[in-house]
Amino acid sequence: MQLTQPEVNDFRRTLLAWYGENQRPLPWRRDRDPYRIWVSEIMLQQTRVAAVLYRYERFLERFPSLERLASARVNSLLAEWSGLGYYRRARHLHGAARILVRERQGVFPQTASELARLPGIGAYTAAAIASMAFAEPVPAIDGNVERVLRRIIGKRQRRRDLRDAAEQILDRSRPGDFNQALMELGATVCLPSRPRCPACPIRGFCSTRGCGELRQLKPRRRKRNITYAIVQRQHEIILVKRDPGSRLLPGMWELPEVDNEKGKTWFSLRHSITTTDFTVYVVRLAGLPGGGRWIKMSSLDMLPLTGLARKILRVAGIIQSL
DNA sequence: AATCCGGGGCA
DNA sequence: TGCCCAGGATT
């Protein structure tokens, strides 16, 4: 994409004007507090805005500052993170908070290159925080922006070309707004499958206008059946802690898995994880042959439950929140 | 560059 | 049921 300087200026002005009119009022856009922006960016990694909206304010009430986050137990974070997925994000968030408090007196680095050294912060997130909180003129290229840039540039791009184009069009006086404008465009107009080109403010600069898409081959999804038992007495329920060394959901708590006996199902539900669609059956049992621990139901909110366990307990009416 | 990590909502 | 969706770490 070779634009003249007046064209670049026109592009920036047009996009920022559109963003000013059309941006969604998201809670992390309220101010430039690096802590609030950081938390939002980590939550938003591979996670839909709608899912984050439910959790964001509650998380900040529980951990209102970097210091409070750093002094919390990691299990508290995981419990609060339950259902959001990619639990390594919560562990990295905690680790980074401790590093910031211990080594930097709780002061955030103000450049993308320094931010990227913290756990859980890659190139995109570093640029997003640096531009939004500290106005550093660096392009933030996430999946949305990459798609938008590819469409604008047209055919025959490499990663290098994307970066060059992003550098060229970035508004250096308002990098945070500009980056968010590009992301907002990707999230609401320049959609992956059905781009709304007639509604696009910068269609005049776009060389493809949604054509020539190369859709990725999606991995086929597996199906699995699984059965969990709910075993209760008075104010307690049996839960199982996953192996802390397991690759999947290490150290998190779930319901005991049992063999499926036909006709015993209390209820069933569906649960999708990565490329597997689970059909989950839940049975009520009076006792359990295997292991597990009795957990007070009043303390369930404090425990790092897997998203599925939380979902089952909610459907069963044993917990209410989220 | 490929692979692993999770989850929910909607048509 | 199929499809879509604001990445980072590891190898």
PDB file of N, CA and C in Angstrom, chain A residues 76-172:
ATOM      1  N   SER A  76      -7.099 -17.428  44.223  1.00  0.00           N
ATOM      2  CA  SER A  76      -8.177 -16.436  44.199  1.00  0.00           C
ATOM      3  C   SER A  76      -8.393 -15.919  42.789  1.00  0.00           C
ATOM      4  N   LEU A  77      -7.285 -15.675  42.090  1.00  0.00           N
ATOM      5  CA  LEU A  77      -7.414 -15.229  40.700  1.00  0.00           C
ATOM      6  C   LEU A  77      -8.072 -16.293  39.843  1.00  0.00           C
ATOM      7  N   LEU A  78      -7.601 -17.521  40.035  1.00  0.00           N
ATOM      8  CA  LEU A  78      -8.142 -18.613  39.217  1.00  0.00           C
ATOM      9  C   LEU A  78      -9.633 -18.797  39.474  1.00  0.00           C
ATOM     10  N   ALA A  79     -10.043 -18.644  40.735  1.00  0.00           N
ATOM     11  CA  ALA A  79     -11.462 -18.773  41.052  1.00  0.00           C
ATOM     12  C   ALA A  79     -12.258 -17.690  40.334  1.00  0.00           C
ATOM     13  N   GLU A  80     -11.722 -16.486  40.336  1.00  0.00           N
ATOM     14  CA  GLU A  80     -12.394 -15.374  39.672  1.00  0.00           C
ATOM     15  C   GLU A  80     -12.378 -15.552  38.153  1.00  0.00           C
ATOM     16  N   TRP A  81     -11.368 -16.261  37.665  1.00  0.00           N
ATOM     17  CA  TRP A  81     -11.179 -16.462  36.233  1.00  0.00           C
ATOM     18  C   TRP A  81     -12.022 -17.631  35.717  1.00  0.00           C
ATOM     19  N   SER A  82     -12.574 -18.398  36.625  1.00  0.00           N
ATOM     20  CA  SER A  82     -13.266 -19.643  36.271  1.00  0.00           C
ATOM     21  C   SER A  82     -14.317 -19.411  35.201  1.00  0.00           C
ATOM     22  N   GLY A  83     -14.199 -20.148  34.107  1.00  0.00           N
ATOM     23  CA  GLY A  83     -15.137 -20.012  33.001  1.00  0.00           C
ATOM     24  C   GLY A  83     -14.609 -19.158  31.871  1.00  0.00           C
ATOM     25  N   LEU A  84     -13.591 -18.340  32.141  1.00  0.00           N
ATOM     26  CA  LEU A  84     -13.030 -17.505  31.078  1.00  0.00           C
ATOM     27  C   LEU A  84     -12.079 -18.288  30.179  1.00  0.00           C
ATOM     28  N   GLY A  85     -11.529 -19.396  30.702  1.00  0.00           N
ATOM     29  CA  GLY A  85     -10.642 -20.213  29.887  1.00  0.00           C
ATOM     30  C   GLY A  85      -9.221 -19.694  29.811  1.00  0.00           C
ATOM     31  N   TYR A  86      -8.360 -20.483  29.209  1.00  0.00           N
ATOM     32  CA  TYR A  86      -6.935 -20.130  29.088  1.00  0.00           C
ATOM     33  C   TYR A  86      -6.414 -19.651  30.438  1.00  0.00           C
ATOM     34  N   TYR A  87      -6.415 -20.563  31.382  1.00  0.00           N
ATOM     35  CA  TYR A  87      -6.115 -20.176  32.764  1.00  0.00           C
ATOM     36  C   TYR A  87      -4.678 -19.744  32.977  1.00  0.00           C
ATOM     37  N   ARG A  88      -3.822 -20.072  32.006  1.00  0.00           N
ATOM     38  CA  ARG A  88      -2.453 -19.576  32.105  1.00  0.00           C
ATOM     39  C   ARG A  88      -2.427 -18.053  32.131  1.00  0.00           C
ATOM     40  N   ARG A  89      -3.422 -17.447  31.496  1.00  0.00           N
ATOM     41  CA  ARG A  89      -3.495 -15.977  31.512  1.00  0.00           C
ATOM     42  C   ARG A  89      -3.574 -15.449  32.928  1.00  0.00           C
ATOM     43  N   ALA A  90      -4.372 -16.114  33.760  1.00  0.00           N
ATOM     44  CA  ALA A  90      -4.525 -15.658  35.146  1.00  0.00           C
ATOM     45  C   ALA A  90      -3.218 -15.863  35.924  1.00  0.00           C
ATOM     46  N   ARG A  91      -2.550 -16.971  35.662  1.00  0.00           N
ATOM     47  CA  ARG A  91      -1.270 -17.211  36.342  1.00  0.00           C
ATOM     48  C   ARG A  91      -0.231 -16.192  35.894  1.00  0.00           C
ATOM     49  N   HIS A  92      -0.209 -15.901  34.592  1.00  0.00           N
ATOM     50  CA  HIS A  92       0.741 -14.901  34.088  1.00  0.00           C
ATOM     51  C   HIS A  92       0.433 -13.516  34.647  1.00  0.00           C
ATOM     52  N   LEU A  93      -0.868 -13.206  34.724  1.00  0.00           N
ATOM     53  CA  LEU A  93      -1.294 -11.910  35.270  1.00  0.00           C
ATOM     54  C   LEU A  93      -0.761 -11.746  36.691  1.00  0.00           C
ATOM     55  N   HIS A  94      -0.914 -12.809  37.455  1.00  0.00           N
ATOM     56  CA  HIS A  94      -0.448 -12.803  38.834  1.00  0.00           C
ATOM     57  C   HIS A  94       1.071 -12.668  38.890  1.00  0.00           C
ATOM     58  N   GLY A  95       1.762 -13.456  38.044  1.00  0.00           N
ATOM     59  CA  GLY A  95       3.219 -13.401  38.025  1.00  0.00           C
ATOM     60  C   GLY A  95       3.728 -12.022  37.646  1.00  0.00           C
ATOM     61  N   ALA A  96       3.103 -11.428  36.653  1.00  0.00           N
ATOM     62  CA  ALA A  96       3.532 -10.101  36.210  1.00  0.00           C
ATOM     63  C   ALA A  96       3.288  -9.063  37.292  1.00  0.00           C
ATOM     64  N   ALA A  97       2.161  -9.181  37.988  1.00  0.00           N
ATOM     65  CA  ALA A  97       1.866  -8.231  39.070  1.00  0.00           C
ATOM     66  C   ALA A  97       2.937  -8.303  40.146  1.00  0.00           C
ATOM     67  N   ARG A  98       3.343  -9.511  40.479  1.00  0.00           N
ATOM     68  CA  ARG A  98       4.381  -9.672  41.517  1.00  0.00           C
ATOM     69  C   ARG A  98       5.708  -9.098  41.061  1.00  0.00           C
ATOM     70  N   ILE A  99       6.045  -9.307  39.799  1.00  0.00           N
ATOM     71  CA  ILE A  99       7.290  -8.739  39.266  1.00  0.00           C
ATOM     72  C   ILE A  99       7.239  -7.212  39.322  1.00  0.00           C
ATOM     73  N   LEU A 100       6.106  -6.646  38.919  1.00  0.00           N
ATOM     74  CA  LEU A 100       5.992  -5.189  38.885  1.00  0.00           C
ATOM     75  C   LEU A 100       6.110  -4.595  40.279  1.00  0.00           C
ATOM     76  N   VAL A 101       5.489  -5.229  41.251  1.00  0.00           N
ATOM     77  CA  VAL A 101       5.536  -4.699  42.614  1.00  0.00           C
ATOM     78  C   VAL A 101       6.922  -4.889  43.223  1.00  0.00           C
ATOM     79  N   ARG A 102       7.503  -6.062  43.009  1.00  0.00           N
ATOM     80  CA  ARG A 102       8.781  -6.359  43.650  1.00  0.00           C
ATOM     81  C   ARG A 102       9.936  -5.610  42.993  1.00  0.00           C
ATOM     82  N   GLU A 103       9.930  -5.564  41.665  1.00  0.00           N
ATOM     83  CA  GLU A 103      11.112  -5.031  40.981  1.00  0.00           C
ATOM     84  C   GLU A 103      10.949  -3.596  40.485  1.00  0.00           C
ATOM     85  N   ARG A 104       9.693  -3.129  40.438  1.00  0.00           N
ATOM     86  CA  ARG A 104       9.492  -1.790  39.871  1.00  0.00           C
ATOM     87  C   ARG A 104       8.625  -0.902  40.764  1.00  0.00           C
ATOM     88  N   GLN A 105       8.502  -1.280  42.017  1.00  0.00           N
ATOM     89  CA  GLN A 105       7.706  -0.497  42.972  1.00  0.00           C
ATOM     90  C   GLN A 105       6.287  -0.254  42.460  1.00  0.00           C
ATOM     91  N   GLY A 106       5.771  -1.197  41.692  1.00  0.00           N
ATOM     92  CA  GLY A 106       4.393  -1.093  41.235  1.00  0.00           C
ATOM     93  C   GLY A 106       4.174  -0.119  40.088  1.00  0.00           C
ATOM     94  N   VAL A 107       5.263   0.270  39.426  1.00  0.00           N
ATOM     95  CA  VAL A 107       5.133   1.208  38.311  1.00  0.00           C
ATOM     96  C   VAL A 107       5.241   0.442  36.988  1.00  0.00           C
ATOM     97  N   PHE A 108       4.260   0.644  36.115  1.00  0.00           N
ATOM     98  CA  PHE A 108       4.278  -0.040  34.824  1.00  0.00           C
ATOM     99  C   PHE A 108       5.384   0.510  33.933  1.00  0.00           C
ATOM    100  N   PRO A 109       6.066  -0.363  33.181  1.00  0.00           N
ATOM    101  CA  PRO A 109       6.920   0.142  32.103  1.00  0.00           C
ATOM    102  C   PRO A 109       6.057   0.877  31.094  1.00  0.00           C
ATOM    103  N   GLN A 110       6.618   1.892  30.453  1.00  0.00           N
ATOM    104  CA  GLN A 110       5.789   2.721  29.581  1.00  0.00           C
ATOM    105  C   GLN A 110       6.037   2.478  28.102  1.00  0.00           C
ATOM    106  N   THR A 111       6.895   1.517  27.772  1.00  0.00           N
ATOM    107  CA  THR A 111       7.144   1.225  26.364  1.00  0.00           C
ATOM    108  C   THR A 111       6.739  -0.208  26.049  1.00  0.00           C
ATOM    109  N   ALA A 112       6.383  -0.427  24.786  1.00  0.00           N
ATOM    110  CA  ALA A 112       5.941  -1.759  24.369  1.00  0.00           C
ATOM    111  C   ALA A 112       7.064  -2.778  24.528  1.00  0.00           C
ATOM    112  N   SER A 113       8.281  -2.383  24.220  1.00  0.00           N
ATOM    113  CA  SER A 113       9.370  -3.369  24.266  1.00  0.00           C
ATOM    114  C   SER A 113       9.621  -3.836  25.695  1.00  0.00           C
ATOM    115  N   GLU A 114       9.471  -2.949  26.678  1.00  0.00           N
ATOM    116  CA  GLU A 114       9.637  -3.372  28.068  1.00  0.00           C
ATOM    117  C   GLU A 114       8.428  -4.162  28.558  1.00  0.00           C
ATOM    118  N   LEU A 115       7.231  -3.717  28.175  1.00  0.00           N
ATOM    119  CA  LEU A 115       6.014  -4.438  28.584  1.00  0.00           C
ATOM    120  C   LEU A 115       6.044  -5.875  28.087  1.00  0.00           C
ATOM    121  N   ALA A 116       6.617  -6.078  26.895  1.00  0.00           N
ATOM    122  CA  ALA A 116       6.603  -7.409  26.284  1.00  0.00           C
ATOM    123  C   ALA A 116       7.486  -8.395  27.032  1.00  0.00           C
ATOM    124  N   ARG A 117       8.291  -7.907  27.975  1.00  0.00           N
ATOM    125  CA  ARG A 117       9.107  -8.833  28.755  1.00  0.00           C
ATOM    126  C   ARG A 117       8.315  -9.483  29.887  1.00  0.00           C
ATOM    127  N   LEU A 118       7.148  -8.923  30.186  1.00  0.00           N
ATOM    128  CA  LEU A 118       6.353  -9.463  31.291  1.00  0.00           C
ATOM    129  C   LEU A 118       5.591 -10.710  30.837  1.00  0.00           C
ATOM    130  N   PRO A 119       5.389 -11.646  31.747  1.00  0.00           N
ATOM    131  CA  PRO A 119       4.663 -12.866  31.383  1.00  0.00           C
ATOM    132  C   PRO A 119       3.245 -12.565  30.933  1.00  0.00           C
ATOM    133  N   GLY A 120       2.822 -13.223  29.868  1.00  0.00           N
ATOM    134  CA  GLY A 120       1.468 -13.068  29.366  1.00  0.00           C
ATOM    135  C   GLY A 120       1.284 -11.891  28.439  1.00  0.00           C
ATOM    136  N   ILE A 121       2.364 -11.102  28.246  1.00  0.00           N
ATOM    137  CA  ILE A 121       2.278  -9.941  27.364  1.00  0.00           C
ATOM    138  C   ILE A 121       3.146 -10.185  26.143  1.00  0.00           C
ATOM    139  N   GLY A 122       2.517 -10.387  25.007  1.00  0.00           N
ATOM    140  CA  GLY A 122       3.222 -10.574  23.751  1.00  0.00           C
ATOM    141  C   GLY A 122       3.269  -9.275  22.971  1.00  0.00           C
ATOM    142  N   ALA A 123       3.627  -9.373  21.711  1.00  0.00           N
ATOM    143  CA  ALA A 123       3.815  -8.171  20.896  1.00  0.00           C
ATOM    144  C   ALA A 123       2.525  -7.355  20.802  1.00  0.00           C
ATOM    145  N   TYR A 124       1.425  -8.027  20.534  1.00  0.00           N
ATOM    146  CA  TYR A 124       0.175  -7.282  20.390  1.00  0.00           C
ATOM    147  C   TYR A 124      -0.212  -6.571  21.689  1.00  0.00           C
ATOM    148  N   THR A 125      -0.266  -7.331  22.790  1.00  0.00           N
ATOM    149  CA  THR A 125      -0.741  -6.758  24.052  1.00  0.00           C
ATOM    150  C   THR A 125       0.180  -5.632  24.522  1.00  0.00           C
ATOM    151  N   ALA A 126       1.481  -5.812  24.325  1.00  0.00           N
ATOM    152  CA  ALA A 126       2.437  -4.764  24.711  1.00  0.00           C
ATOM    153  C   ALA A 126       2.146  -3.472  23.950  1.00  0.00           C
ATOM    154  N   ALA A 127       1.924  -3.604  22.649  1.00  0.00           N
ATOM    155  CA  ALA A 127       1.659  -2.409  21.837  1.00  0.00           C
ATOM    156  C   ALA A 127       0.319  -1.779  22.218  1.00  0.00           C
ATOM    157  N   ALA A 128      -0.656  -2.626  22.512  1.00  0.00           N
ATOM    158  CA  ALA A 128      -1.967  -2.099  22.887  1.00  0.00           C
ATOM    159  C   ALA A 128      -1.874  -1.275  24.165  1.00  0.00           C
ATOM    160  N   ILE A 129      -1.217  -1.827  25.186  1.00  0.00           N
ATOM    161  CA  ILE A 129      -1.110  -1.106  26.462  1.00  0.00           C
ATOM    162  C   ILE A 129      -0.274   0.163  26.290  1.00  0.00           C
ATOM    163  N   ALA A 130       0.867   0.031  25.607  1.00  0.00           N
ATOM    164  CA  ALA A 130       1.753   1.193  25.449  1.00  0.00           C
ATOM    165  C   ALA A 130       1.062   2.326  24.708  1.00  0.00           C
ATOM    166  N   SER A 131       0.296   1.993  23.684  1.00  0.00           N
ATOM    167  CA  SER A 131      -0.351   3.053  22.903  1.00  0.00           C
ATOM    168  C   SER A 131      -1.550   3.648  23.635  1.00  0.00           C
ATOM    169  N   MET A 132      -2.320   2.801  24.318  1.00  0.00           N
ATOM    170  CA  MET A 132      -3.536   3.307  24.971  1.00  0.00           C
ATOM    171  C   MET A 132      -3.241   4.012  26.282  1.00  0.00           C
ATOM    172  N   ALA A 133      -2.334   3.460  27.066  1.00  0.00           N
ATOM    173  CA  ALA A 133      -2.084   4.037  28.388  1.00  0.00           C
ATOM    174  C   ALA A 133      -0.999   5.117  28.346  1.00  0.00           C
ATOM    175  N   PHE A 134      -0.029   4.969  27.441  1.00  0.00           N
ATOM    176  CA  PHE A 134       1.126   5.868  27.459  1.00  0.00           C
ATOM    177  C   PHE A 134       1.348   6.591  26.129  1.00  0.00           C
ATOM    178  N   ALA A 135       0.432   6.436  25.193  1.00  0.00           N
ATOM    179  CA  ALA A 135       0.494   7.164  23.920  1.00  0.00           C
ATOM    180  C   ALA A 135       1.782   6.913  23.155  1.00  0.00           C
ATOM    181  N   GLU A 136       2.362   5.737  23.336  1.00  0.00           N
ATOM    182  CA  GLU A 136       3.537   5.419  22.513  1.00  0.00           C
ATOM    183  C   GLU A 136       3.061   5.094  21.092  1.00  0.00           C
ATOM    184  N   PRO A 137       3.681   5.676  20.072  1.00  0.00           N
ATOM    185  CA  PRO A 137       3.226   5.449  18.689  1.00  0.00           C
ATOM    186  C   PRO A 137       3.710   4.111  18.132  1.00  0.00           C
ATOM    187  N   VAL A 138       3.066   3.032  18.571  1.00  0.00           N
ATOM    188  CA  VAL A 138       3.373   1.700  18.036  1.00  0.00           C
ATOM    189  C   VAL A 138       2.069   1.054  17.558  1.00  0.00           C
ATOM    190  N   PRO A 139       2.086   0.416  16.406  1.00  0.00           N
ATOM    191  CA  PRO A 139       0.875  -0.243  15.926  1.00  0.00           C
ATOM    192  C   PRO A 139       0.600  -1.525  16.715  1.00  0.00           C
ATOM    193  N   ALA A 140      -0.658  -1.738  17.061  1.00  0.00           N
ATOM    194  CA  ALA A 140      -1.075  -2.953  17.766  1.00  0.00           C
ATOM    195  C   ALA A 140      -1.829  -3.831  16.771  1.00  0.00           C
ATOM    196  N   ILE A 141      -1.229  -4.961  16.431  1.00  0.00           N
ATOM    197  CA  ILE A 141      -1.806  -5.808  15.382  1.00  0.00           C
ATOM    198  C   ILE A 141      -2.330  -7.105  15.972  1.00  0.00           C
ATOM    199  N   ASP A 142      -3.627  -7.146  16.167  1.00  0.00           N
ATOM    200  CA  ASP A 142      -4.263  -8.387  16.613  1.00  0.00           C
ATOM    201  C   ASP A 142      -4.930  -9.034  15.403  1.00  0.00           C
ATOM    202  N   GLY A 143      -5.699 -10.072  15.657  1.00  0.00           N
ATOM    203  CA  GLY A 143      -6.337 -10.786  14.552  1.00  0.00           C
ATOM    204  C   GLY A 143      -7.236  -9.888  13.722  1.00  0.00           C
ATOM    205  N   ASN A 144      -7.970  -9.020  14.382  1.00  0.00           N
ATOM    206  CA  ASN A 144      -8.855  -8.108  13.664  1.00  0.00           C
ATOM    207  C   ASN A 144      -8.078  -7.150  12.772  1.00  0.00           C
ATOM    208  N   VAL A 145      -7.053  -6.535  13.351  1.00  0.00           N
ATOM    209  CA  VAL A 145      -6.281  -5.547  12.589  1.00  0.00           C
ATOM    210  C   VAL A 145      -5.572  -6.212  11.416  1.00  0.00           C
ATOM    211  N   GLU A 146      -5.058  -7.405  11.668  1.00  0.00           N
ATOM    212  CA  GLU A 146      -4.378  -8.115  10.589  1.00  0.00           C
ATOM    213  C   GLU A 146      -5.325  -8.330   9.405  1.00  0.00           C
ATOM    214  N   ARG A 147      -6.554  -8.726   9.723  1.00  0.00           N
ATOM    215  CA  ARG A 147      -7.531  -8.944   8.651  1.00  0.00           C
ATOM    216  C   ARG A 147      -7.842  -7.638   7.918  1.00  0.00           C
ATOM    217  N   VAL A 148      -8.037  -6.571   8.678  1.00  0.00           N
ATOM    218  CA  VAL A 148      -8.336  -5.276   8.066  1.00  0.00           C
ATOM    219  C   VAL A 148      -7.193  -4.849   7.152  1.00  0.00           C
ATOM    220  N   LEU A 149      -5.975  -4.966   7.643  1.00  0.00           N
ATOM    221  CA  LEU A 149      -4.817  -4.560   6.840  1.00  0.00           C
ATOM    222  C   LEU A 149      -4.687  -5.404   5.579  1.00  0.00           C
ATOM    223  N   ARG A 150      -4.894  -6.709   5.710  1.00  0.00           N
ATOM    224  CA  ARG A 150      -4.791  -7.576   4.541  1.00  0.00           C
ATOM    225  C   ARG A 150      -5.795  -7.163   3.477  1.00  0.00           C
ATOM    226  N   ARG A 151      -6.986  -6.803   3.920  1.00  0.00           N
ATOM    227  CA  ARG A 151      -8.000  -6.401   2.947  1.00  0.00           C
ATOM    228  C   ARG A 151      -7.654  -5.067   2.308  1.00  0.00           C
ATOM    229  N   ILE A 152      -7.159  -4.148   3.100  1.00  0.00           N
ATOM    230  CA  ILE A 152      -6.808  -2.836   2.549  1.00  0.00           C
ATOM    231  C   ILE A 152      -5.676  -2.970   1.544  1.00  0.00           C
ATOM    232  N   ILE A 153      -4.652  -3.722   1.916  1.00  0.00           N
ATOM    233  CA  ILE A 153      -3.465  -3.830   1.063  1.00  0.00           C
ATOM    234  C   ILE A 153      -3.751  -4.649  -0.193  1.00  0.00           C
ATOM    235  N   GLY A 154      -4.521  -5.712  -0.031  1.00  0.00           N
ATOM    236  CA  GLY A 154      -4.767  -6.579  -1.169  1.00  0.00           C
ATOM    237  C   GLY A 154      -3.806  -7.740  -1.203  1.00  0.00           C
ATOM    238  N   LYS A 155      -3.558  -8.230  -2.369  1.00  0.00           N
ATOM    239  CA  LYS A 155      -2.803  -9.489  -2.495  1.00  0.00           C
ATOM    240  C   LYS A 155      -1.319  -9.311  -2.221  1.00  0.00           C
ATOM    241  N   ARG A 156      -0.679 -10.448  -2.063  1.00  0.00           N
ATOM    242  CA  ARG A 156       0.774 -10.544  -1.960  1.00  0.00           C
ATOM    243  C   ARG A 156       1.340  -9.754  -0.790  1.00  0.00           C
ATOM    244  N   GLN A 157       0.873 -10.060   0.437  1.00  0.00           N
ATOM    245  CA  GLN A 157       1.523  -9.436   1.581  1.00  0.00           C
ATOM    246  C   GLN A 157       2.250 -10.492   2.417  1.00  0.00           C
ATOM    247  N   ARG A 158       3.317 -10.090   3.060  1.00  0.00           N
ATOM    248  CA  ARG A 158       3.953 -10.909   4.093  1.00  0.00           C
ATOM    249  C   ARG A 158       3.733 -10.172   5.394  1.00  0.00           C
ATOM    250  N   ARG A 159       4.181 -10.779   6.477  1.00  0.00           N
ATOM    251  CA  ARG A 159       4.055 -10.128   7.785  1.00  0.00           C
ATOM    252  C   ARG A 159       4.756  -8.775   7.776  1.00  0.00           C
ATOM    253  N   ARG A 160       5.894  -8.770   7.070  1.00  0.00           N
ATOM    254  CA  ARG A 160       6.690  -7.537   6.992  1.00  0.00           C
ATOM    255  C   ARG A 160       5.859  -6.408   6.365  1.00  0.00           C
ATOM    256  N   ASP A 161       5.129  -6.749   5.308  1.00  0.00           N
ATOM    257  CA  ASP A 161       4.317  -5.742   4.621  1.00  0.00           C
ATOM    258  C   ASP A 161       3.213  -5.222   5.544  1.00  0.00           C
ATOM    259  N   LEU A 162       2.648  -6.131   6.346  1.00  0.00           N
ATOM    260  CA  LEU A 162       1.606  -5.698   7.273  1.00  0.00           C
ATOM    261  C   LEU A 162       2.169  -4.691   8.262  1.00  0.00           C
ATOM    262  N   ARG A 163       3.329  -4.992   8.812  1.00  0.00           N
ATOM    263  CA  ARG A 163       3.937  -4.081   9.782  1.00  0.00           C
ATOM    264  C   ARG A 163       4.247  -2.729   9.143  1.00  0.00           C
ATOM    265  N   ASP A 164       4.796  -2.776   7.939  1.00  0.00           N
ATOM    266  CA  ASP A 164       5.121  -1.523   7.251  1.00  0.00           C
ATOM    267  C   ASP A 164       3.874  -0.676   7.029  1.00  0.00           C
ATOM    268  N   ALA A 165       2.812  -1.331   6.572  1.00  0.00           N
ATOM    269  CA  ALA A 165       1.572  -0.598   6.336  1.00  0.00           C
ATOM    270  C   ALA A 165       1.030  -0.027   7.642  1.00  0.00           C
ATOM    271  N   ALA A 166       1.083  -0.839   8.703  1.00  0.00           N
ATOM    272  CA  ALA A 166       0.573  -0.382   9.995  1.00  0.00           C
ATOM    273  C   ALA A 166       1.367   0.824  10.496  1.00  0.00           C
ATOM    274  N   GLU A 167       2.680   0.784  10.310  1.00  0.00           N
ATOM    275  CA  GLU A 167       3.530   1.908  10.715  1.00  0.00           C
ATOM    276  C   GLU A 167       3.187   3.160   9.918  1.00  0.00           C
ATOM    277  N   GLN A 168       2.931   2.948   8.631  1.00  0.00           N
ATOM    278  CA  GLN A 168       2.696   4.095   7.765  1.00  0.00           C
ATOM    279  C   GLN A 168       1.398   4.821   8.107  1.00  0.00           C
ATOM    280  N   ILE A 169       0.355   4.053   8.377  1.00  0.00           N
ATOM    281  CA  ILE A 169      -0.938   4.714   8.568  1.00  0.00           C
ATOM    282  C   ILE A 169      -1.174   5.165  10.012  1.00  0.00           C
ATOM    283  N   LEU A 170      -0.405   4.633  10.966  1.00  0.00           N
ATOM    284  CA  LEU A 170      -0.618   4.978  12.373  1.00  0.00           C
ATOM    285  C   LEU A 170      -0.615   6.488  12.603  1.00  0.00           C
ATOM    286  N   ASP A 171      -1.621   6.944  13.318  1.00  0.00           N
ATOM    287  CA  ASP A 171      -1.666   8.361  13.697  1.00  0.00           C
ATOM    288  C   ASP A 171      -0.810   8.553  14.943  1.00  0.00           C
ATOM    289  N   ARG A 172       0.326   9.187  14.783  1.00  0.00           N
ATOM    290  CA  ARG A 172       1.293   9.253  15.876  1.00  0.00           C
ATOM    291  C   ARG A 172       0.889  10.226  16.980  1.00  0.00           C
TER     292      ARG A 172
END
